[in-house]
CSV table of C-alpha atoms in Angstrom, one decimal:
chain,number,residue,atom,x,y,z
H,11,MET,CA,-12.0,-33.6,3.3
H,12,HIS,CA,-9.3,-31.8,1.2
H,13,LEU,CA,-8.8,-28.1,2.3
H,14,PRO,CA,-8.0,-25.8,-0.6
H,15,SER,CA,-4.4,-24.6,-0.2
H,16,ILE,CA,-2.8,-21.3,-1.1
H,17,ALA,CA,0.7,-19.9,-1.0
H,18,ILE,CA,1.2,-16.1,-0.8
H,19,ILE,CA,4.4,-14.9,-2.4
H,20,GLY,CA,5.9,-11.4,-2.7
H,21,THR,CA,5.4,-9.7,0.6
H,22,ARG,CA,7.7,-9.2,3.6
H,23,GLY,CA,5.7,-11.7,5.5
H,24,TYR,CA,2.8,-12.2,8.0
H,25,PRO,CA,1.9,-10.2,10.0
H,26,SER,CA,3.9,-7.3,8.6
H,27,TYR,CA,3.1,-3.6,8.7
H,28,TYR,CA,5.5,-2.4,5.9
H,29,GLY,CA,3.2,-1.4,3.1
H,30,GLY,CA,0.0,-2.0,1.1
H,31,PHE,CA,0.7,-5.6,0.1
H,32,GLU,CA,1.5,-6.5,3.8
H,33,THR,CA,-1.7,-4.8,5.0
H,34,ALA,CA,-3.8,-6.8,2.5
H,35,VAL,CA,-2.1,-10.1,3.6
H,36,ARG,CA,-2.8,-9.3,7.2
H,37,LYS,CA,-6.5,-9.1,6.4
H,38,LEU,CA,-6.7,-11.8,3.8
H,39,ALA,CA,-4.7,-14.7,5.4
H,40,PRO,CA,-6.9,-15.0,8.5
H,41,TYR,CA,-10.0,-14.5,6.4
H,42,LEU,CA,-9.1,-17.4,4.1
H,43,VAL,CA,-8.3,-19.7,7.1
H,44,GLY,CA,-11.7,-18.8,8.5
H,45,GLN,CA,-13.2,-19.9,5.1
H,46,GLY,CA,-11.6,-23.3,5.3
H,47,TRP,CA,-8.3,-22.7,3.4
H,48,ASP,CA,-4.8,-24.0,4.3
H,49,VAL,CA,-2.8,-20.8,4.1
H,50,THR,CA,1.0,-20.3,3.8
H,51,VAL,CA,2.6,-16.9,3.7
H,52,TYR,CA,6.3,-16.6,2.6
H,53,SER,CA,8.3,-14.2,4.8
H,54,ARG,CA,11.7,-12.6,5.2
H,55,PRO,CA,13.8,-13.4,8.2
H,56,GLY,CA,13.3,-10.7,10.9
H,57,ALA,CA,10.5,-9.0,9.1
H,58,THR,CA,7.8,-10.1,11.5
H,59,ARG,CA,7.4,-10.7,15.2
H,60,PRO,CA,6.5,-14.3,16.3
H,61,ASP,CA,5.0,-12.8,19.5
H,62,ASP,CA,2.8,-10.3,17.6
H,63,PRO,CA,-0.5,-10.3,19.5
H,64,HIS,CA,-2.4,-9.8,16.2
H,65,ARG,CA,-0.9,-12.9,14.6
H,66,ASP,CA,-3.3,-15.7,13.7
H,67,HIS,CA,-1.3,-18.9,14.4
H,68,ARG,CA,-3.5,-20.9,12.0
H,69,VAL,CA,-1.6,-19.2,9.2
H,70,HIS,CA,1.6,-21.0,8.3
H,71,VAL,CA,4.7,-18.8,7.9
H,72,ILE,CA,7.7,-19.9,6.0
H,73,GLU,CA,10.9,-17.8,5.9
H,74,THR,CA,13.1,-18.1,2.9
H,75,ARG,CA,16.4,-16.4,2.1
H,76,GLY,CA,17.3,-13.5,-0.2
H,77,PHE,CA,19.5,-10.4,-0.4
H,78,GLU,CA,18.4,-7.4,1.7
H,79,LYS,CA,19.3,-4.8,-1.0
H,80,LYS,CA,16.9,-2.2,-2.4
H,81,SER,CA,17.4,-3.4,-6.0
H,82,LEU,CA,17.6,-7.2,-5.3
H,83,SER,CA,15.3,-8.0,-2.3
H,84,THR,CA,12.0,-8.5,-4.2
H,85,LEU,CA,13.6,-10.6,-6.9
H,86,THR,CA,15.7,-12.8,-4.6
H,87,TYR,CA,13.1,-13.4,-1.9
H,88,GLY,CA,10.6,-14.1,-4.7
H,89,TYR,CA,12.8,-16.7,-6.3
H,90,SER,CA,13.5,-18.6,-3.0
H,91,ALA,CA,9.8,-18.5,-2.1
H,92,ALA,CA,8.8,-19.8,-5.6
H,93,LYS,CA,11.3,-22.6,-5.4
H,94,HIS,CA,9.9,-23.7,-2.0
H,95,CYS,CA,6.3,-23.3,-3.1
H,96,ILE,CA,7.0,-25.7,-6.0
H,97,LYS,CA,7.9,-28.4,-3.5
H,98,GLN,CA,4.8,-27.7,-1.4
H,99,ARG,CA,2.4,-27.9,-4.4
H,100,PRO,CA,-0.5,-25.6,-3.2
H,101,ASP,CA,-3.7,-25.5,-5.2
H,102,VAL,CA,-3.1,-21.9,-6.1
H,103,ALA,CA,-0.5,-19.1,-5.5
H,104,LEU,CA,-1.3,-15.5,-4.8
H,105,VAL,CA,1.7,-13.5,-6.2
H,106,MET,CA,2.3,-9.9,-5.3
H,107,ASN,CA,4.3,-7.6,-7.6
H,108,VAL,CA,5.3,-7.9,-11.2
H,109,ALA,CA,8.9,-8.2,-10.2
H,110,ASN,CA,8.1,-11.7,-9.3
H,111,GLY,CA,6.9,-12.3,-12.9
H,112,TYR,CA,10.2,-13.8,-13.7
H,113,TRP,CA,9.4,-16.8,-11.5
H,114,LEU,CA,5.9,-17.4,-12.8
H,115,PRO,CA,7.1,-19.8,-15.5
H,116,LEU,CA,8.5,-22.0,-12.7
H,117,LEU,CA,5.1,-22.1,-11.0
H,118,LYS,CA,3.3,-22.6,-14.3
H,119,ARG,CA,5.6,-25.5,-15.2
H,120,ALA,CA,4.8,-27.1,-11.8
H,121,GLY,CA,1.1,-26.9,-12.5
H,122,ILE,CA,0.4,-24.2,-9.9
H,123,PRO,CA,-2.1,-21.6,-11.1
H,124,THR,CA,-1.4,-18.0,-10.1
H,125,LEU,CA,-3.4,-14.9,-9.2
H,126,VAL,CA,-1.1,-11.9,-9.6
H,127,ASN,CA,-1.6,-8.6,-8.0
H,128,VAL,CA,0.3,-6.4,-10.4
H,129,ASP,CA,0.4,-3.4,-8.0
H,130,GLY,CA,1.0,0.0,-9.7
H,131,ILE,CA,2.9,0.9,-12.9
H,132,GLU,CA,6.3,0.5,-11.2
H,133,TRP,CA,8.2,1.6,-14.3
H,134,ASP,CA,6.6,5.0,-14.0
H,135,ARG,CA,8.0,5.6,-10.5
H,136,ALA,CA,10.7,8.3,-10.1
H,137,LYS,CA,12.4,6.4,-7.4
H,138,TRP,CA,13.7,3.7,-9.8
H,139,GLY,CA,16.6,4.2,-12.1
H,140,ARG,CA,16.7,3.1,-15.8
H,141,VAL,CA,17.8,-0.4,-15.1
H,142,ALA,CA,15.2,-1.0,-12.3
H,143,LYS,CA,12.4,0.4,-14.5
H,144,TRP,CA,13.5,-2.1,-17.2
H,145,VAL,CA,13.5,-4.9,-14.7
H,146,PHE,CA,9.9,-4.0,-13.6
H,147,HIS,CA,8.6,-3.5,-17.2
H,148,THR,CA,10.2,-6.8,-18.3
H,149,GLY,CA,8.7,-8.5,-15.2
H,150,ALA,CA,5.3,-7.1,-16.2
H,151,ARG,CA,5.7,-8.7,-19.7
H,152,TRP,CA,6.6,-12.0,-18.2
H,153,THR,CA,3.6,-11.6,-15.8
H,154,ALA,CA,1.3,-11.0,-18.7
H,155,ARG,CA,2.6,-14.0,-20.5
H,156,HIS,CA,2.8,-16.6,-17.7
H,157,GLY,CA,0.3,-15.4,-14.9
H,158,THR,CA,-3.0,-17.2,-14.9
H,159,ARG,CA,-5.1,-14.2,-13.8
H,160,MET,CA,-4.4,-10.6,-12.9
H,161,VAL,CA,-5.7,-8.5,-10.1
H,162,TYR,CA,-5.8,-4.7,-10.6
H,163,ASP,CA,-6.4,-2.5,-7.5
H,164,SER,CA,-7.8,0.3,-9.5
H,165,ARG,CA,-9.8,0.7,-12.7
H,166,GLU,CA,-7.2,3.0,-14.2
H,167,ILE,CA,-4.5,0.3,-13.6
H,168,ALA,CA,-6.8,-2.2,-15.3
H,169,ARG,CA,-7.1,0.2,-18.3
H,170,ARG,CA,-3.3,0.6,-18.6
H,171,TRP,CA,-2.8,-3.2,-18.6
H,172,LYS,CA,-5.6,-3.7,-21.1
H,173,ASP,CA,-4.1,-1.1,-23.4
H,174,GLU,CA,-0.5,-2.3,-23.2
H,175,PHE,CA,-0.8,-6.1,-22.6
H,176,GLY,CA,-4.4,-6.8,-23.8
H,177,LEU,CA,-5.3,-8.5,-20.6
H,178,GLU,CA,-8.5,-8.4,-18.6
H,179,GLY,CA,-8.5,-9.2,-14.9
H,180,ASP,CA,-10.2,-8.8,-11.6
H,181,PHE,CA,-10.7,-5.3,-10.0
H,182,ILE,CA,-10.0,-5.8,-6.3
H,183,PRO,CA,-9.0,-2.6,-4.4
H,184,TYR,CA,-7.7,-2.2,-0.9
H,185,GLY,CA,-9.9,-1.9,2.1
H,186,GLY,CA,-10.2,0.3,5.2
H,187,ASP,CA,-11.2,-0.4,8.8
H,188,PRO,CA,-13.9,1.8,10.3
H,189,VAL,CA,-12.7,3.4,13.5
H,190,ASP,CA,-14.9,2.4,16.4
H,191,GLY,CA,-14.8,3.9,19.8
H,192,ASP,CA,-12.8,6.9,21.1
H,193,LEU,CA,-9.2,6.9,20.1
H,194,PRO,CA,-7.2,9.5,22.1
H,195,VAL,CA,-5.6,12.4,20.4
H,196,GLU,CA,-1.8,12.1,20.1
H,197,PRO,CA,-0.2,13.8,23.1
H,198,GLY,CA,0.6,17.4,22.4
H,199,LEU,CA,-1.8,17.8,19.5
H,200,GLU,CA,-5.4,19.1,19.3
H,201,ARG,CA,-8.2,17.6,17.3
H,202,ARG,CA,-8.6,19.1,13.8
H,203,ARG,CA,-5.7,21.6,14.5
H,204,TYR,CA,-2.9,19.8,12.7
H,205,ALA,CA,-1.8,18.8,9.2
H,206,LEU,CA,-0.7,15.2,8.6
H,207,VAL,CA,1.2,13.4,5.9
H,208,VAL,CA,1.7,9.6,5.9
H,209,ALA,CA,4.0,8.2,3.2
H,210,ARG,CA,7.1,6.4,2.2
H,211,PHE,CA,9.8,9.0,1.5
H,212,VAL,CA,10.0,8.8,-2.3
H,213,PRO,CA,9.6,11.6,-4.9
H,214,GLU,CA,6.4,10.3,-6.5
H,215,ASN,CA,4.6,10.7,-3.1
H,216,SER,CA,5.2,14.5,-3.3
H,217,ILE,CA,7.3,14.4,-0.1
H,218,PRO,CA,9.9,17.0,-1.3
H,219,GLU,CA,7.0,19.4,-2.2
H,220,PHE,CA,5.3,18.8,1.1
H,221,PHE,CA,8.5,19.5,3.0
H,222,ASP,CA,8.8,22.8,1.1
H,223,ALA,CA,5.2,23.6,2.1
H,224,ALA,CA,5.5,22.5,5.7
H,225,PRO,CA,7.2,25.7,7.1
H,226,GLU,CA,4.3,27.8,5.6
H,227,ILE,CA,1.7,25.5,7.1
H,228,ALA,CA,3.5,25.5,10.5
H,229,LYS,CA,3.0,29.3,10.8
H,230,GLU,CA,-0.6,28.6,11.8
H,231,SER,CA,-0.8,24.8,12.6
H,232,ASP,CA,1.1,21.8,13.8
H,233,VAL,CA,2.5,19.6,11.1
H,234,VAL,CA,3.0,15.8,11.7
H,235,VAL,CA,5.1,13.7,9.3
H,236,VAL,CA,4.8,9.9,9.4
H,237,GLY,CA,7.2,7.8,7.2
H,238,SER,CA,10.8,7.4,6.2
H,239,GLY,CA,12.9,6.4,3.3
H,240,GLY,CA,13.4,2.9,4.6
H,241,TYR,CA,17.1,2.9,3.7
H,242,GLY,CA,17.9,6.4,5.1
H,243,GLY,CA,18.9,9.2,2.7
H,244,GLU,CA,18.3,12.8,1.8
H,245,LEU,CA,14.6,13.0,2.6
H,246,ASP,CA,15.1,11.5,6.0
H,247,ARG,CA,17.7,14.2,6.6
H,248,ARG,CA,15.3,16.9,5.4
H,249,ALA,CA,12.6,15.6,7.8
H,250,GLN,CA,15.0,15.9,10.7
H,251,GLU,CA,15.9,19.5,9.6
H,252,LEU,CA,12.3,20.5,9.5
H,253,THR,CA,11.8,19.5,13.2
H,254,GLN,CA,14.7,21.8,14.1
H,255,PHE,CA,13.3,24.6,11.9
H,256,SER,CA,10.0,24.8,13.8
H,257,PRO,CA,8.7,23.3,17.1
H,258,ARG,CA,5.4,22.9,15.4
H,259,ILE,CA,6.8,20.2,13.0
H,260,ARG,CA,7.0,16.6,14.2
H,261,TRP,CA,8.6,13.7,12.4
H,262,LEU,CA,7.4,10.4,13.9
H,263,GLY,CA,9.3,8.1,11.5
H,264,HIS,CA,7.6,4.8,10.5
H,265,VAL,CA,4.6,4.1,12.7
H,266,SER,CA,3.7,0.4,12.9
H,267,ASP,CA,1.1,0.8,15.7
H,268,ASP,CA,-2.2,0.6,13.9
H,269,GLN,CA,-4.2,2.3,16.6
H,270,ARG,CA,-1.8,5.2,16.8
H,271,LEU,CA,-1.9,5.7,13.1
H,272,LEU,CA,-5.7,5.5,13.0
H,273,SER,CA,-5.8,8.1,15.8
H,274,LEU,CA,-3.6,10.5,13.8
H,275,TRP,CA,-5.9,10.2,10.8
H,276,LYS,CA,-9.1,10.4,12.8
H,277,HIS,CA,-8.2,13.6,14.5
H,278,ALA,CA,-6.2,15.4,11.7
H,279,GLY,CA,-7.5,18.7,10.5
H,280,ALA,CA,-6.1,18.0,7.0
H,281,TYR,CA,-4.4,14.9,5.7
H,282,PHE,CA,-2.3,15.5,2.6
H,283,HIS,CA,-2.1,12.5,0.3
H,284,GLY,CA,0.6,13.2,-2.3
H,285,HIS,CA,0.9,9.8,-4.0
H,286,SER,CA,1.0,10.3,-7.8
H,287,VAL,CA,1.3,6.7,-9.1
H,288,GLY,CA,0.2,3.2,-8.0
H,289,GLY,CA,-3.5,2.8,-8.3
H,290,THR,CA,-5.7,2.6,-5.2
H,291,ASN,CA,-3.5,3.5,-2.3
H,292,PRO,CA,-4.1,1.6,1.0
H,293,ALA,CA,-3.2,4.6,3.2
H,294,LEU,CA,-5.7,6.8,1.3
H,295,VAL,CA,-8.5,4.3,1.8
H,296,GLN,CA,-7.7,3.8,5.5
H,297,ALA,CA,-7.5,7.6,6.0
H,298,MET,CA,-11.0,7.8,4.4
H,299,ALA,CA,-12.4,5.1,6.7
H,300,ALA,CA,-10.9,6.8,9.7
H,301,GLY,CA,-12.8,10.0,8.8
H,302,ALA,CA,-9.9,12.2,7.9
H,303,PRO,CA,-10.4,15.4,6.0
H,304,ILE,CA,-8.2,14.9,2.9
H,305,VAL,CA,-6.4,17.1,0.4
H,306,ALA,CA,-5.0,14.8,-2.3
H,307,ARG,CA,-2.6,15.4,-5.2
H,308,ASP,CA,-4.7,15.7,-8.3
H,309,THR,CA,-4.3,12.4,-10.2
H,310,VAL,CA,-6.6,10.0,-12.0
H,311,TYR,CA,-6.0,7.4,-9.2
H,312,ASN,CA,-6.8,9.7,-6.3
H,313,ARG,CA,-9.9,11.0,-8.1
H,314,GLU,CA,-11.1,7.5,-8.7
H,315,VAL,CA,-10.9,6.7,-5.0
H,316,LEU,CA,-12.1,9.9,-3.4
H,317,GLY,CA,-14.9,10.5,-5.9
H,318,PRO,CA,-16.8,13.7,-6.7
H,319,THR,CA,-16.6,15.2,-3.2
H,320,GLY,CA,-12.8,15.0,-3.0
H,321,ARG,CA,-10.5,18.0,-2.5
H,322,PHE,CA,-7.5,18.1,-4.8
H,323,THR,CA,-4.4,20.2,-5.4
H,324,SER,CA,-1.5,20.5,-7.8
H,325,PRO,CA,1.9,19.4,-6.4
H,326,GLN,CA,3.5,22.8,-6.2
H,327,PRO,CA,4.5,23.6,-2.6
H,328,VAL,CA,2.6,27.0,-2.6
H,329,GLU,CA,-0.6,25.2,-3.7
H,330,ILE,CA,-0.2,22.4,-1.2
H,331,ALA,CA,0.3,25.0,1.6
H,332,ARG,CA,-2.7,27.0,0.4
H,333,SER,CA,-5.1,24.0,0.1
H,334,VAL,CA,-4.0,22.5,3.4
H,335,ARG,CA,-4.3,25.8,5.3
H,336,GLU,CA,-7.7,26.4,3.7
H,337,LEU,CA,-9.1,23.1,5.0
H,338,LEU,CA,-7.5,23.7,8.5
H,339,ARG,CA,-9.2,27.0,8.8
H,340,SER,CA,-12.8,25.7,8.2
H,341,THR,CA,-14.4,23.4,10.8
H,342,GLU,CA,-17.5,23.1,8.5
H,343,ALA,CA,-15.4,21.9,5.5
H,344,GLN,CA,-13.4,19.5,7.7
H,345,GLU,CA,-16.5,17.8,9.1
H,346,ALA,CA,-18.2,17.6,5.6
H,347,ALA,CA,-15.0,16.0,4.1
H,348,ALA,CA,-14.7,13.6,7.0
H,349,ARG,CA,-18.3,12.5,6.7
H,350,ASP,CA,-18.1,12.0,2.9
H,351,ASN,CA,-14.8,10.2,3.0
H,352,ALA,CA,-15.9,7.7,5.7
H,353,ALA,CA,-19.2,7.0,3.9
H,354,ARG,CA,-17.4,6.3,0.6
H,355,ALA,CA,-14.9,4.0,2.3
H,356,LEU,CA,-17.7,2.0,4.0
H,357,ASN,CA,-19.7,1.7,0.8
H,358,ASP,CA,-16.9,1.0,-1.7
H,359,TYR,CA,-13.8,-0.1,0.1
H,360,SER,CA,-14.6,-2.4,3.0
H,361,TRP,CA,-12.1,-5.2,3.9
H,362,ALA,CA,-14.9,-7.8,4.1
H,363,ALA,CA,-15.8,-7.2,0.4
H,364,VAL,CA,-12.1,-7.1,-0.6
H,365,CYS,CA,-11.3,-10.4,1.0
H,366,GLY,CA,-14.5,-12.0,-0.4
H,367,ARG,CA,-13.5,-10.9,-3.9
H,368,TYR,CA,-10.0,-12.4,-3.5
H,369,GLU,CA,-11.4,-15.7,-2.3
H,370,SER,CA,-13.8,-15.9,-5.2
H,371,SER,CA,-11.0,-15.3,-7.7
H,372,LEU,CA,-8.7,-17.7,-6.0
H,373,ARG,CA,-11.3,-20.5,-6.0
H,374,ALA,CA,-11.9,-19.9,-9.7
H,375,ARG,CA,-8.2,-20.5,-10.4
H,376,ILE,CA,-8.0,-23.9,-8.8
H,377,GLY,CA,-7.5,-26.5,-11.4
H,378,ALA,CA,-7.0,-23.9,-14.1
H,379,LEU,CA,-3.7,-25.5,-15.3
H,380,ALA,CA,-4.9,-29.1,-14.9
């Protein structure tokens, strides 16, 4: 019996803990294998651990080459993966990121239908310069022209693509894992007595503003910062300076231990989510599922995910500090927010439902170019 086959292109690999795409693939690849698929994930050398205890060895991992440069990595690794994929001829390819839109004509010409997760509106991101924004926007146009079907992780992203490119697609958000059992509180912290931020250090995640607010928050509570710039830089330096400014401020860097991160969310008194672009954010959904009380930057994306009971703030440092401290001071508000967030995550953002939607969409693509 022929097993349906899929190649996944555009992430750092499997299993990887780098970002949202990687989290989705960690969940989706084993799920598809369990549903009878032959699954191949393209990876970057050194980006995964062969001895990772969470690795499902039924998932095929193929490493290809590229340039490990901020502006070139996605494009070059995407190209080498697409070229190899053409030789393998899977029934369908799941392509992550519109920067890989340049290689979709190659897959299309080879008769390989594609499901493309477009991610956020990359050309809106402050971290990219003028040339990089042009590269992403042009990649999006190529994606719209040559991709077989789009995946939008938020309804607002779907609206933006409908308005600009005239394309419908499938709404498939990210999921969250419910936190079962008793996870210990991070040593040196107290449950519901600390503020937490988890984010890549880029301006559109409101990291500079949170760093400005952190000393004020630290007057009353501990402050825990998880994340880094990935390539070093000014914000990493500022994070280090904050730890020297106050013993109540901790910078943990990038945390790849899922259980440790879940514990930090579960026991936080206030989790600040400052992401301003990008649709449904995986960290936000997971924080909700873990039962974190959340203060989010007021954006259409965060309002879509958190719903009517969400707590929101403007990105000014004084307002971030005020909103976070207000939540930290109220046990009643914390428990109500934790309860509402966990219930919404369970009802609307479960990984089981997310993976099921991906499989249905992938099966519908098979033979689409025949």
